Amino acid sequence: MEYLYEYAWLIPVLPLLGAMLVGLGLISFNKATNGLRQINAVVIVSLLGAAMVYSFALLYSQIQGHEVYTYTLDWASAGDFHLTMGYVIDPLTSVMLTIVTTVAFLVMIYTDGYMSHDPGYVRFYSYLSLFSSSMLGLVVSPNLLQVYVFWELVGMCSYLLIGFWYDRPAAAEACQKAFVVNRVGDFGLLLGILGLYWATGSFEFEAMGENLADLVSDGVISSALAGLFAILVFLGPVAKSAQFPLHVWLPDAMEGPTPISALIHAATMVAAGVFLVARMYPVFEHTPVAMDVIAWTGAFTAFLGATIAITQNDIKKGLAYSTVSQLGYMIMAMGIGAYSAGLFHLMTHAYFKAMLFLGSGSVIHGMEGVVGHDPVLAQDMRLMGGLRKYMPITSTTFLIGTLAICGIPPFAGFWSKDEILGNAFAANPALWAIGWGTAGITAFYMFRMYFSTFEGEFKGNDETIRQLVRESAGVAGDAGHDRHDDHGHDHHHASSPHESPLSMTFALMTLAIPSVLIGLVGTPFANYFEAFIHAPGETFDIAEAAAEFEWSEFLPMAGSSVGVGLIGITLASLMYLSRQIDPGAIAKSIQPLYQLSLNKWYFDEIYDSVFVMGMRRVARQVMEVDFRVVDGAVNLTGFVTLITGEGLKYLENGRAQFYALIVFGAVLGLVIFSGIS
């Protein structure tokens, strides 16, 4: 089995190889490479499939008890200073490799159907492969510095993919927004990395944690400074995992094609933030102030995302804010010390959220046949309804994902979310109350989404509603109707939606299996997941934990979380299924709160006013200083040179006698001046 570990570096290299081959083909032989669409797709999918099989082999080996394998080599050195790079295979790495490769593999299969008519089909596959490779490289990194390298590569790939349809202003703005917001967090991460290296002299995770704890206990550095370093590092995950206050980029990232939305929200970019918190746990656990900041940031973000998702009409943006909320649960779990619970929810969420996003893409694909290729109309739930009879596979899998994220047993989300809530109650009842209330809101908005999309009557042909949707989106008439026409779509419109092709529904059906079953590996009475993955330095005995398990403690906690979920589902059914309660009337009665949610708590407006417009004002002032002071000084120098040159040219007449007279005059002046002095 040792050869498995010796060649584990192939896992990130295989998709990188695919991206390089296709990318070089696009650069050197663009027309020919684009003409071989299916062949390029098969090459990339096959290489990632090989990486997936390799990941499962490593996971199996780790489950069998193989020791942690680390390989490093000197990257750069100068005297006693050494930078190393390499890879590490441990239980956390093996699970993350499996999650990333399986989700990415299914997303790539789905992409063949979703992007079949897009002229950028081959380019999209190369970007997907590079994105997958970057995330896999991050996962296997053995030290913080190497993590940072791949961290930035992940950010670069997200920029390319969110702005894939760069000819659309909304997509171009969204990728820039994602890039800028993430630079804010990454700058904090870089400062934290440098601070920790200055203090501990190491980039190794375990060594940093141990050295920092010793330095604080010995009084060499203060606990406040150690906390500052840890919080600065946490700013990186705050941006990548879309936590308050750097969450604003993630919903706008929906401007990219749906396959990349699924990959970003399930297994790559946002998962990178939670993964880094897990890797840096040896540092965070020794800094209580950082743990408190992490826990409360996660709790508030969970509540914030859920309250915004309630009023979203765009199906993808509703799911985006759902991701923000669920990531909040994971971060909160890390902050309260529930290491395994947070990673368990990361795993279950990856599968059911990927399925939900791909399901939304299937819905959009079906709607485009009716309303045209305008995302404003194709993604708005007010034009949907009744899709269950037209899209049975999509509706069934979407319902499974909805039940999973709502925490209804025995679906996967129930076991992971309930474990987080149980740990939160033990750590801080206030955090539990926020998480418990958020669980009810989650059930409400997810079933609002399901009922509005798949139940009732289809409203896609109602021109009155179409016009209302256009007006609410700020689109006049049919201005956005043919927005994707340059992507190769036809103009034929059907009267009803249609089920997606097998390449898309296959991914949905496959993801439905772990969405139902994978939670069973982490049940509280037989928690195999925690036995496999637990916090560094801790031990977990599954038999001992099973013996200590008490149904009298589990049932009230689980019952309360399921109960609040059922309340949310009931309210959603009364409003959006049976129509016994009028949502519009409720919205009018609480108009300020409704507008607060609809306008996303006005964060975009606040940031635009304070930062965007503020920076523009500063830039104008700097421009004035540059124009009047800097340019003025330069222009004055030029003016003085010009005037003196004009004056001196009259002294340059080419007559030797005149030059001798000037020399004589100068000497005479010096003699007189010397005599006077």
mmCIF file of C-alpha atoms in Angstrom, residues 59 62 68 88-99 139-140 205 274-281 334 339 342-344 346 529 532-534 536:
data_model
loop_
_atom_site.group_PDB
_atom_site.id
_atom_site.type_symbol
_atom_site.label_atom_id
_atom_site.label_comp_id
_atom_site.label_asym_id
_atom_site.label_seq_id
_atom_site.Cartn_x
_atom_site.Cartn_y
_atom_site.Cartn_z
ATOM 1 C CA LEU A 59 -9.509 7.016 2.030
ATOM 2 C CA GLN A 62 -6.678 5.604 6.068
ATOM 3 C CA VAL A 68 -0.166 9.699 8.527
ATOM 4 C CA VAL A 88 0.412 15.162 3.623
ATOM 5 C CA ILE A 89 -2.115 12.328 3.665
ATOM 6 C CA ASP A 90 -4.089 12.028 6.901
ATOM 7 C CA PRO A 91 -7.765 11.331 7.691
ATOM 8 C CA LEU A 92 -8.814 14.959 7.084
ATOM 9 C CA THR A 93 -6.942 15.088 3.771
ATOM 10 C CA SER A 94 -8.382 11.781 2.563
ATOM 11 C CA VAL A 95 -11.969 12.826 3.309
ATOM 12 C CA MET A 96 -11.520 16.233 1.654
ATOM 13 C CA LEU A 97 -9.894 14.662 -1.415
ATOM 14 C CA THR A 98 -12.859 12.335 -1.773
ATOM 15 C CA ILE A 99 -15.407 15.134 -1.393
ATOM 16 C CA VAL A 139 -6.043 20.079 0.625
ATOM 17 C CA VAL A 140 -2.771 18.113 0.496
ATOM 18 C CA PHE A 205 0.460 23.651 11.714
ATOM 19 C CA VAL A 274 -13.682 25.809 6.754
ATOM 20 C CA PHE A 275 -10.813 23.462 5.866
ATOM 21 C CA LEU A 276 -8.226 26.105 6.783
ATOM 22 C CA VAL A 277 -9.908 26.695 10.154
ATOM 23 C CA ALA A 278 -9.667 22.930 10.721
ATOM 24 C CA ARG A 279 -6.004 22.837 9.713
ATOM 25 C CA MET A 280 -5.232 25.844 11.927
ATOM 26 C CA TYR A 281 -7.150 24.374 14.859
ATOM 27 C CA MET A 334 -15.280 25.136 14.888
ATOM 28 C CA TYR A 339 -14.214 20.046 15.344
ATOM 29 C CA GLY A 342 -18.167 21.096 11.727
ATOM 30 C CA LEU A 343 -16.312 18.840 9.277
ATOM 31 C CA PHE A 344 -19.186 16.345 9.294
ATOM 32 C CA LEU A 346 -19.062 20.212 5.609
ATOM 33 C CA PHE A 529 -16.956 9.840 11.377
ATOM 34 C CA PHE A 532 -11.987 8.680 12.011
ATOM 35 C CA ILE A 533 -11.633 12.478 12.165
ATOM 36 C CA HIS A 534 -11.190 14.206 15.502
ATOM 37 C CA PRO A 536 -5.544 17.116 16.701
#
